[in-house]
Amino acid sequence: GHLDAFLKDGQRRDFLSALPTVLVKERTNEIDAPKVNSLVLYVGIHALARLQSSQISLSRTPEMEVLQKLMDFDDKGRYLCLNAIANQLRYPSSHTHYFSCVMLYLFSESKNVAVKEQVTRVLLERLILHRPHPWGLLITFIELIKNQRYGFWNYPFTRCATEIEKVFEQVAKSVLSPQSSSISAGGGE
């Protein structure tokens, strides 16, 4: 009820401030991962309906306010929330495109370098695993590292240790191989 009211017109500011407490398990201080996953999926579906029916910017929606509010959690909570978003980076679809834009928006608009680092961590952890990688995951990571708008390689966490630097370079080479470039070119960016 309160979520729907907020998503309808963005007026119920009390909902947004109370959101973190709603996502915590009863009698604990732990984030309830299934609730977060459900919230992210529901908000995404609602956002797609809104974006298809109007020419509004992604950043100026109540849905994006909800997703940005999730970045206010501590490191562990934020990690769970970013994983819930990354779970939606799948095959070519408007759903995947929306969540790819969300992930990139959270990276670019956050003033907190820890958020940028965690976005990178969540994507990288999935790319280190064996192939095949979901199309949406590849496209999001390729966009993040190739588009100068994000300034990805300028952040200290990409160069904090030689081992980390090598992992980044290896993953970048892997996802930017001619095979994956043909995937991104044919995917309708």
JSON list of C-alpha atoms in Angstrom, two decimals:
[
{"chain": "A", "resi": 1, "resn": "GLY", "atom": "CA", "xyz": [0.00, 0.00, 0.00]},
{"chain": "A", "resi": 2, "resn": "HIS", "atom": "CA", "xyz": [2.56, 2.61, 1.05]},
{"chain": "A", "resi": 3, "resn": "LEU", "atom": "CA", "xyz": [4.97, 1.60, -1.72]},
{"chain": "A", "resi": 4, "resn": "ASP", "atom": "CA", "xyz": [2.25, 1.83, -4.36]},
{"chain": "A", "resi": 5, "resn": "ALA", "atom": "CA", "xyz": [1.17, 5.24, -3.06]},
{"chain": "A", "resi": 6, "resn": "PHE", "atom": "CA", "xyz": [4.75, 6.50, -3.22]},
{"chain": "A", "resi": 7, "resn": "LEU", "atom": "CA", "xyz": [5.34, 5.08, -6.69]},
{"chain": "A", "resi": 8, "resn": "LYS", "atom": "CA", "xyz": [2.09, 6.61, -7.93]},
{"chain": "A", "resi": 9, "resn": "ASP", "atom": "CA", "xyz": [3.04, 10.22, -7.30]},
{"chain": "A", "resi": 10, "resn": "GLY", "atom": "CA", "xyz": [6.22, 10.34, -5.19]},
{"chain": "A", "resi": 11, "resn": "GLN", "atom": "CA", "xyz": [4.46, 12.43, -2.55]},
{"chain": "A", "resi": 12, "resn": "ARG", "atom": "CA", "xyz": [4.66, 10.12, 0.47]},
{"chain": "A", "resi": 13, "resn": "ARG", "atom": "CA", "xyz": [8.11, 11.15, 1.68]},
{"chain": "A", "resi": 14, "resn": "ASP", "atom": "CA", "xyz": [7.54, 9.36, 4.99]},
{"chain": "A", "resi": 15, "resn": "PHE", "atom": "CA", "xyz": [7.56, 6.07, 3.07]},
{"chain": "A", "resi": 16, "resn": "LEU", "atom": "CA", "xyz": [11.00, 6.74, 1.64]},
{"chain": "A", "resi": 17, "resn": "SER", "atom": "CA", "xyz": [12.49, 7.56, 5.03]},
{"chain": "A", "resi": 18, "resn": "ALA", "atom": "CA", "xyz": [10.91, 4.44, 6.58]},
{"chain": "A", "resi": 19, "resn": "LEU", "atom": "CA", "xyz": [12.00, 2.13, 3.75]},
{"chain": "A", "resi": 20, "resn": "PRO", "atom": "CA", "xyz": [15.22, 0.85, 5.39]},
{"chain": "A", "resi": 21, "resn": "THR", "atom": "CA", "xyz": [13.33, -0.34, 8.47]},
{"chain": "A", "resi": 22, "resn": "VAL", "atom": "CA", "xyz": [10.79, -2.20, 6.30]},
{"chain": "A", "resi": 23, "resn": "LEU", "atom": "CA", "xyz": [13.59, -4.19, 4.67]},
{"chain": "A", "resi": 24, "resn": "VAL", "atom": "CA", "xyz": [15.09, -5.44, 7.93]},
{"chain": "A", "resi": 25, "resn": "LYS", "atom": "CA", "xyz": [14.21, -8.88, 9.32]},
{"chain": "A", "resi": 26, "resn": "GLU", "atom": "CA", "xyz": [12.02, -8.87, 12.41]},
{"chain": "A", "resi": 27, "resn": "ARG", "atom": "CA", "xyz": [13.91, -8.80, 15.73]},
{"chain": "A", "resi": 28, "resn": "THR", "atom": "CA", "xyz": [17.27, -8.45, 13.98]},
{"chain": "A", "resi": 29, "resn": "ASN", "atom": "CA", "xyz": [19.31, -5.77, 12.32]},
{"chain": "A", "resi": 30, "resn": "GLU", "atom": "CA", "xyz": [19.88, -7.85, 9.17]},
{"chain": "A", "resi": 31, "resn": "ILE", "atom": "CA", "xyz": [18.62, -6.90, 5.74]},
{"chain": "A", "resi": 32, "resn": "ASP", "atom": "CA", "xyz": [16.01, -9.34, 4.44]},
{"chain": "A", "resi": 33, "resn": "ALA", "atom": "CA", "xyz": [17.48, -10.31, 1.03]},
{"chain": "A", "resi": 34, "resn": "PRO", "atom": "CA", "xyz": [14.25, -11.85, -0.35]},
{"chain": "A", "resi": 35, "resn": "LYS", "atom": "CA", "xyz": [12.37, -8.63, 0.51]},
{"chain": "A", "resi": 36, "resn": "VAL", "atom": "CA", "xyz": [15.05, -6.56, -1.23]},
{"chain": "A", "resi": 37, "resn": "ASN", "atom": "CA", "xyz": [14.93, -8.81, -4.31]},
{"chain": "A", "resi": 38, "resn": "SER", "atom": "CA", "xyz": [11.14, -8.51, -4.42]},
{"chain": "A", "resi": 39, "resn": "LEU", "atom": "CA", "xyz": [11.25, -4.75, -3.96]},
{"chain": "A", "resi": 40, "resn": "VAL", "atom": "CA", "xyz": [13.83, -4.27, -6.73]},
{"chain": "A", "resi": 41, "resn": "LEU", "atom": "CA", "xyz": [11.84, -6.43, -9.17]},
{"chain": "A", "resi": 42, "resn": "TYR", "atom": "CA", "xyz": [8.53, -4.74, -8.31]},
{"chain": "A", "resi": 43, "resn": "VAL", "atom": "CA", "xyz": [10.00, -1.24, -8.60]},
{"chain": "A", "resi": 44, "resn": "GLY", "atom": "CA", "xyz": [11.57, -2.15, -11.96]},
{"chain": "A", "resi": 45, "resn": "ILE", "atom": "CA", "xyz": [8.29, -3.46, -13.36]},
{"chain": "A", "resi": 46, "resn": "HIS", "atom": "CA", "xyz": [6.52, -0.33, -12.16]},
{"chain": "A", "resi": 47, "resn": "ALA", "atom": "CA", "xyz": [9.24, 1.91, -13.65]},
{"chain": "A", "resi": 48, "resn": "LEU", "atom": "CA", "xyz": [9.00, 0.23, -17.04]},
{"chain": "A", "resi": 49, "resn": "ALA", "atom": "CA", "xyz": [5.26, 0.81, -17.12]},
{"chain": "A", "resi": 50, "resn": "ARG", "atom": "CA", "xyz": [5.81, 4.48, -16.28]},
{"chain": "A", "resi": 51, "resn": "LEU", "atom": "CA", "xyz": [8.62, 4.97, -18.80]},
{"chain": "A", "resi": 52, "resn": "GLN", "atom": "CA", "xyz": [6.64, 3.29, -21.60]},
{"chain": "A", "resi": 53, "resn": "SER", "atom": "CA", "xyz": [3.64, 5.54, -21.04]},
{"chain": "A", "resi": 54, "resn": "SER", "atom": "CA", "xyz": [5.53, 8.85, -20.81]},
{"chain": "A", "resi": 55, "resn": "GLN", "atom": "CA", "xyz": [8.70, 10.59, -21.91]},
{"chain": "A", "resi": 56, "resn": "ILE", "atom": "CA", "xyz": [10.02, 11.12, -18.40]},
{"chain": "A", "resi": 57, "resn": "SER", "atom": "CA", "xyz": [13.70, 10.86, -17.50]},
{"chain": "A", "resi": 58, "resn": "LEU", "atom": "CA", "xyz": [14.88, 7.76, -15.66]},
{"chain": "A", "resi": 59, "resn": "SER", "atom": "CA", "xyz": [16.44, 9.89, -12.93]},
{"chain": "A", "resi": 60, "resn": "ARG", "atom": "CA", "xyz": [13.29, 11.84, -12.11]},
{"chain": "A", "resi": 61, "resn": "THR", "atom": "CA", "xyz": [11.05, 8.99, -11.07]},
{"chain": "A", "resi": 62, "resn": "PRO", "atom": "CA", "xyz": [9.86, 7.77, -7.67]},
{"chain": "A", "resi": 63, "resn": "GLU", "atom": "CA", "xyz": [11.24, 4.36, -8.67]},
{"chain": "A", "resi": 64, "resn": "MET", "atom": "CA", "xyz": [14.76, 5.74, -8.98]},
{"chain": "A", "resi": 65, "resn": "GLU", "atom": "CA", "xyz": [14.34, 7.49, -5.63]},
{"chain": "A", "resi": 66, "resn": "VAL", "atom": "CA", "xyz": [13.55, 4.11, -4.06]},
{"chain": "A", "resi": 67, "resn": "LEU", "atom": "CA", "xyz": [16.58, 2.47, -5.69]},
{"chain": "A", "resi": 68, "resn": "GLN", "atom": "CA", "xyz": [18.83, 5.35, -4.67]},
{"chain": "A", "resi": 69, "resn": "LYS", "atom": "CA", "xyz": [17.53, 5.11, -1.11]},
{"chain": "A", "resi": 70, "resn": "LEU", "atom": "CA", "xyz": [18.84, 1.53, -1.02]},
{"chain": "A", "resi": 71, "resn": "MET", "atom": "CA", "xyz": [22.35, 2.97, -1.43]},
{"chain": "A", "resi": 72, "resn": "ASP", "atom": "CA", "xyz": [22.01, 4.54, 2.04]},
{"chain": "A", "resi": 73, "resn": "PHE", "atom": "CA", "xyz": [22.46, 1.15, 3.71]},
{"chain": "A", "resi": 74, "resn": "ASP", "atom": "CA", "xyz": [25.80, 0.14, 5.20]},
{"chain": "A", "resi": 75, "resn": "ASP", "atom": "CA", "xyz": [28.26, -1.78, 3.02]},
{"chain": "A", "resi": 76, "resn": "LYS", "atom": "CA", "xyz": [26.64, -5.18, 3.61]},
{"chain": "A", "resi": 77, "resn": "GLY", "atom": "CA", "xyz": [23.11, -3.93, 2.99]},
{"chain": "A", "resi": 78, "resn": "ARG", "atom": "CA", "xyz": [24.15, -1.97, -0.09]},
{"chain": "A", "resi": 79, "resn": "TYR", "atom": "CA", "xyz": [25.94, -5.06, -1.43]},
{"chain": "A", "resi": 80, "resn": "LEU", "atom": "CA", "xyz": [22.71, -7.08, -1.13]},
{"chain": "A", "resi": 81, "resn": "CYS", "atom": "CA", "xyz": [20.75, -4.32, -2.88]},
{"chain": "A", "resi": 82, "resn": "LEU", "atom": "CA", "xyz": [23.24, -4.04, -5.74]},
{"chain": "A", "resi": 83, "resn": "ASN", "atom": "CA", "xyz": [23.16, -7.81, -6.18]},
{"chain": "A", "resi": 84, "resn": "ALA", "atom": "CA", "xyz": [19.36, -7.65, -6.39]},
{"chain": "A", "resi": 85, "resn": "ILE", "atom": "CA", "xyz": [19.74, -5.13, -9.22]},
{"chain": "A", "resi": 86, "resn": "ALA", "atom": "CA", "xyz": [22.48, -7.17, -10.92]},
{"chain": "A", "resi": 87, "resn": "ASN", "atom": "CA", "xyz": [20.19, -10.22, -10.81]},
{"chain": "A", "resi": 88, "resn": "GLN", "atom": "CA", "xyz": [18.02, -8.39, -13.34]},
{"chain": "A", "resi": 89, "resn": "LEU", "atom": "CA", "xyz": [20.84, -8.02, -15.91]},
{"chain": "A", "resi": 90, "resn": "ARG", "atom": "CA", "xyz": [19.83, -10.85, -18.20]},
{"chain": "A", "resi": 91, "resn": "TYR", "atom": "CA", "xyz": [18.92, -11.28, -21.86]},
{"chain": "A", "resi": 92, "resn": "PRO", "atom": "CA", "xyz": [18.11, -8.38, -24.25]},
{"chain": "A", "resi": 93, "resn": "SER", "atom": "CA", "xyz": [14.83, -6.83, -23.10]},
{"chain": "A", "resi": 94, "resn": "SER", "atom": "CA", "xyz": [13.44, -3.54, -21.87]},
{"chain": "A", "resi": 95, "resn": "HIS", "atom": "CA", "xyz": [13.66, -4.97, -18.34]},
{"chain": "A", "resi": 96, "resn": "THR", "atom": "CA", "xyz": [17.41, -5.65, -18.67]},
{"chain": "A", "resi": 97, "resn": "HIS", "atom": "CA", "xyz": [17.98, -2.29, -20.34]},
{"chain": "A", "resi": 98, "resn": "TYR", "atom": "CA", "xyz": [16.25, -0.51, -17.47]},
{"chain": "A", "resi": 99, "resn": "PHE", "atom": "CA", "xyz": [18.34, -2.23, -14.79]},
{"chain": "A", "resi": 100, "resn": "SER", "atom": "CA", "xyz": [21.53, -1.69, -16.78]},
{"chain": "A", "resi": 101, "resn": "CYS", "atom": "CA", "xyz": [20.70, 2.03, -16.85]},
{"chain": "A", "resi": 102, "resn": "VAL", "atom": "CA", "xyz": [19.94, 1.92, -13.12]},
{"chain": "A", "resi": 103, "resn": "MET", "atom": "CA", "xyz": [23.31, 0.33, -12.32]},
{"chain": "A", "resi": 104, "resn": "LEU", "atom": "CA", "xyz": [25.16, 2.86, -14.48]},
{"chain": "A", "resi": 105, "resn": "TYR", "atom": "CA", "xyz": [23.14, 5.73, -13.02]},
{"chain": "A", "resi": 106, "resn": "LEU", "atom": "CA", "xyz": [23.91, 4.65, -9.46]},
{"chain": "A", "resi": 107, "resn": "PHE", "atom": "CA", "xyz": [27.60, 4.49, -10.39]},
{"chain": "A", "resi": 108, "resn": "SER", "atom": "CA", "xyz": [27.69, 7.87, -12.10]},
{"chain": "A", "resi": 109, "resn": "GLU", "atom": "CA", "xyz": [25.46, 9.87, -9.77]},
{"chain": "A", "resi": 110, "resn": "SER", "atom": "CA", "xyz": [26.68, 8.66, -6.41]},
{"chain": "A", "resi": 111, "resn": "LYS", "atom": "CA", "xyz": [28.95, 11.05, -4.54]},
{"chain": "A", "resi": 112, "resn": "ASN", "atom": "CA", "xyz": [30.09, 8.10, -2.43]},
{"chain": "A", "resi": 113, "resn": "VAL", "atom": "CA", "xyz": [33.10, 6.29, -3.91]},
{"chain": "A", "resi": 114, "resn": "ALA", "atom": "CA", "xyz": [32.16, 3.22, -1.84]},
{"chain": "A", "resi": 115, "resn": "VAL", "atom": "CA", "xyz": [28.97, 2.89, -3.93]},
{"chain": "A", "resi": 116, "resn": "LYS", "atom": "CA", "xyz": [31.00, 3.08, -7.16]},
{"chain": "A", "resi": 117, "resn": "GLU", "atom": "CA", "xyz": [33.39, 0.47, -5.82]},
{"chain": "A", "resi": 118, "resn": "GLN", "atom": "CA", "xyz": [30.54, -1.84, -4.81]},
{"chain": "A", "resi": 119, "resn": "VAL", "atom": "CA", "xyz": [28.82, -1.50, -8.18]},
{"chain": "A", "resi": 120, "resn": "THR", "atom": "CA", "xyz": [32.12, -2.53, -9.74]},
{"chain": "A", "resi": 121, "resn": "ARG", "atom": "CA", "xyz": [32.57, -5.38, -7.28]},
{"chain": "A", "resi": 122, "resn": "VAL", "atom": "CA", "xyz": [29.10, -6.82, -7.93]},
{"chain": "A", "resi": 123, "resn": "LEU", "atom": "CA", "xyz": [29.59, -6.76, -11.71]},
{"chain": "A", "resi": 124, "resn": "LEU", "atom": "CA", "xyz": [33.17, -8.03, -11.54]},
{"chain": "A", "resi": 125, "resn": "GLU", "atom": "CA", "xyz": [32.35, -10.94, -9.23]},
{"chain": "A", "resi": 126, "resn": "ARG", "atom": "CA", "xyz": [29.88, -12.19, -11.81]},
{"chain": "A", "resi": 127, "resn": "LEU", "atom": "CA", "xyz": [32.26, -11.71, -14.73]},
{"chain": "A", "resi": 128, "resn": "ILE", "atom": "CA", "xyz": [35.08, -13.62, -13.05]},
{"chain": "A", "resi": 129, "resn": "LEU", "atom": "CA", "xyz": [32.90, -16.74, -13.08]},
{"chain": "A", "resi": 130, "resn": "HIS", "atom": "CA", "xyz": [32.90, -19.04, -16.08]},
{"chain": "A", "resi": 131, "resn": "ARG", "atom": "CA", "xyz": [31.10, -18.09, -19.24]},
{"chain": "A", "resi": 132, "resn": "PRO", "atom": "CA", "xyz": [28.53, -17.70, -20.64]},
{"chain": "A", "resi": 133, "resn": "HIS", "atom": "CA", "xyz": [27.74, -14.37, -18.98]},
{"chain": "A", "resi": 134, "resn": "PRO", "atom": "CA", "xyz": [24.27, -12.89, -19.21]},
{"chain": "A", "resi": 135, "resn": "TRP", "atom": "CA", "xyz": [24.04, -10.35, -22.02]},
{"chain": "A", "resi": 136, "resn": "GLY", "atom": "CA", "xyz": [22.90, -7.54, -19.71]},
{"chain": "A", "resi": 137, "resn": "LEU", "atom": "CA", "xyz": [25.83, -8.07, -17.37]},
{"chain": "A", "resi": 138, "resn": "LEU", "atom": "CA", "xyz": [28.31, -7.85, -20.26]},
{"chain": "A", "resi": 139, "resn": "ILE", "atom": "CA", "xyz": [26.72, -4.76, -21.79]},
{"chain": "A", "resi": 140, "resn": "THR", "atom": "CA", "xyz": [26.62, -2.97, -18.44]},
{"chain": "A", "resi": 141, "resn": "PHE", "atom": "CA", "xyz": [30.25, -3.69, -17.62]},
{"chain": "A", "resi": 142, "resn": "ILE", "atom": "CA", "xyz": [31.45, -2.84, -21.14]},
{"chain": "A", "resi": 143, "resn": "GLU", "atom": "CA", "xyz": [29.57, 0.47, -21.01]},
{"chain": "A", "resi": 144, "resn": "LEU", "atom": "CA", "xyz": [31.03, 1.23, -17.59]},
{"chain": "A", "resi": 145, "resn": "ILE", "atom": "CA", "xyz": [34.64, 0.67, -18.61]},
{"chain": "A", "resi": 146, "resn": "LYS", "atom": "CA", "xyz": [34.50, 2.05, -22.17]},
{"chain": "A", "resi": 147, "resn": "ASN", "atom": "CA", "xyz": [32.33, 5.16, -21.84]},
{"chain": "A", "resi": 148, "resn": "GLN", "atom": "CA", "xyz": [34.48, 8.09, -20.73]},
{"chain": "A", "resi": 149, "resn": "ARG", "atom": "CA", "xyz": [31.42, 9.63, -19.08]},
{"chain": "A", "resi": 150, "resn": "TYR", "atom": "CA", "xyz": [31.86, 7.27, -16.14]},
{"chain": "A", "resi": 151, "resn": "GLY", "atom": "CA", "xyz": [35.60, 7.89, -15.73]},
{"chain": "A", "resi": 152, "resn": "PHE", "atom": "CA", "xyz": [35.92, 4.31, -14.51]},
{"chain": "A", "resi": 153, "resn": "TRP", "atom": "CA", "xyz": [39.69, 4.01, -14.83]},
{"chain": "A", "resi": 154, "resn": "ASN", "atom": "CA", "xyz": [40.22, 7.27, -12.91]},
{"chain": "A", "resi": 155, "resn": "TYR", "atom": "CA", "xyz": [39.03, 5.82, -9.60]},
{"chain": "A", "resi": 156, "resn": "PRO", "atom": "CA", "xyz": [41.70, 4.68, -7.14]},
{"chain": "A", "resi": 157, "resn": "PHE", "atom": "CA", "xyz": [39.97, 1.34, -6.48]},
{"chain": "A", "resi": 158, "resn": "THR", "atom": "CA", "xyz": [40.83, 0.25, -10.04]},
{"chain": "A", "resi": 159, "resn": "ARG", "atom": "CA", "xyz": [44.52, 0.66, -9.28]},
{"chain": "A", "resi": 160, "resn": "CYS", "atom": "CA", "xyz": [44.75, 0.00, -5.52]},
{"chain": "A", "resi": 161, "resn": "ALA", "atom": "CA", "xyz": [46.91, -3.13, -5.87]},
{"chain": "A", "resi": 162, "resn": "THR", "atom": "CA", "xyz": [48.71, -4.78, -8.77]},
{"chain": "A", "resi": 163, "resn": "GLU", "atom": "CA", "xyz": [46.64, -7.96, -8.31]},
{"chain": "A", "resi": 164, "resn": "ILE", "atom": "CA", "xyz": [43.40, -5.98, -8.58]},
{"chain": "A", "resi": 165, "resn": "GLU", "atom": "CA", "xyz": [44.71, -4.06, -11.55]},
{"chain": "A", "resi": 166, "resn": "LYS", "atom": "CA", "xyz": [45.57, -7.32, -13.30]},
{"chain": "A", "resi": 167, "resn": "VAL", "atom": "CA", "xyz": [42.10, -8.75, -12.61]},
{"chain": "A", "resi": 168, "resn": "PHE", "atom": "CA", "xyz": [40.48, -5.62, -14.06]},
{"chain": "A", "resi": 169, "resn": "GLU", "atom": "CA", "xyz": [42.70, -5.73, -17.13]},
{"chain": "A", "resi": 170, "resn": "GLN", "atom": "CA", "xyz": [42.06, -9.46, -17.63]},
{"chain": "A", "resi": 171, "resn": "VAL", "atom": "CA", "xyz": [38.29, -9.09, -17.32]},
{"chain": "A", "resi": 172, "resn": "ALA", "atom": "CA", "xyz": [38.35, -6.01, -19.56]},
{"chain": "A", "resi": 173, "resn": "LYS", "atom": "CA", "xyz": [40.27, -7.97, -22.22]},
{"chain": "A", "resi": 174, "resn": "SER", "atom": "CA", "xyz": [37.87, -10.87, -21.85]},
{"chain": "A", "resi": 175, "resn": "VAL", "atom": "CA", "xyz": [34.68, -8.84, -22.22]},
{"chain": "A", "resi": 176, "resn": "LEU", "atom": "CA", "xyz": [36.12, -6.58, -24.91]},
{"chain": "A", "resi": 177, "resn": "SER", "atom": "CA", "xyz": [37.24, -9.49, -27.08]},
{"chain": "A", "resi": 178, "resn": "PRO", "atom": "CA", "xyz": [36.05, -9.47, -30.73]},
{"chain": "A", "resi": 179, "resn": "GLN", "atom": "CA", "xyz": [33.47, -12.14, -29.83]},
{"chain": "A", "resi": 180, "resn": "SER", "atom": "CA", "xyz": [31.83, -10.03, -27.11]},
{"chain": "A", "resi": 181, "resn": "SER", "atom": "CA", "xyz": [32.07, -6.89, -29.26]},
{"chain": "A", "resi": 182, "resn": "SER", "atom": "CA", "xyz": [29.92, -8.59, -31.89]},
{"chain": "A", "resi": 183, "resn": "ILE", "atom": "CA", "xyz": [27.44, -9.47, -29.15]},
{"chain": "A", "resi": 184, "resn": "SER", "atom": "CA", "xyz": [27.18, -5.87, -28.03]},
{"chain": "A", "resi": 185, "resn": "ALA", "atom": "CA", "xyz": [26.98, -4.55, -31.58]},
{"chain": "A", "resi": 186, "resn": "GLY", "atom": "CA", "xyz": [24.12, -6.89, -32.38]},
{"chain": "A", "resi": 187, "resn": "GLY", "atom": "CA", "xyz": [22.32, -6.35, -29.09]},
{"chain": "A", "resi": 188, "resn": "GLY", "atom": "CA", "xyz": [20.78, -2.98, -29.85]},
{"chain": "A", "resi": 189, "resn": "GLU", "atom": "CA", "xyz": [22.47, -0.71, -27.35]}
]
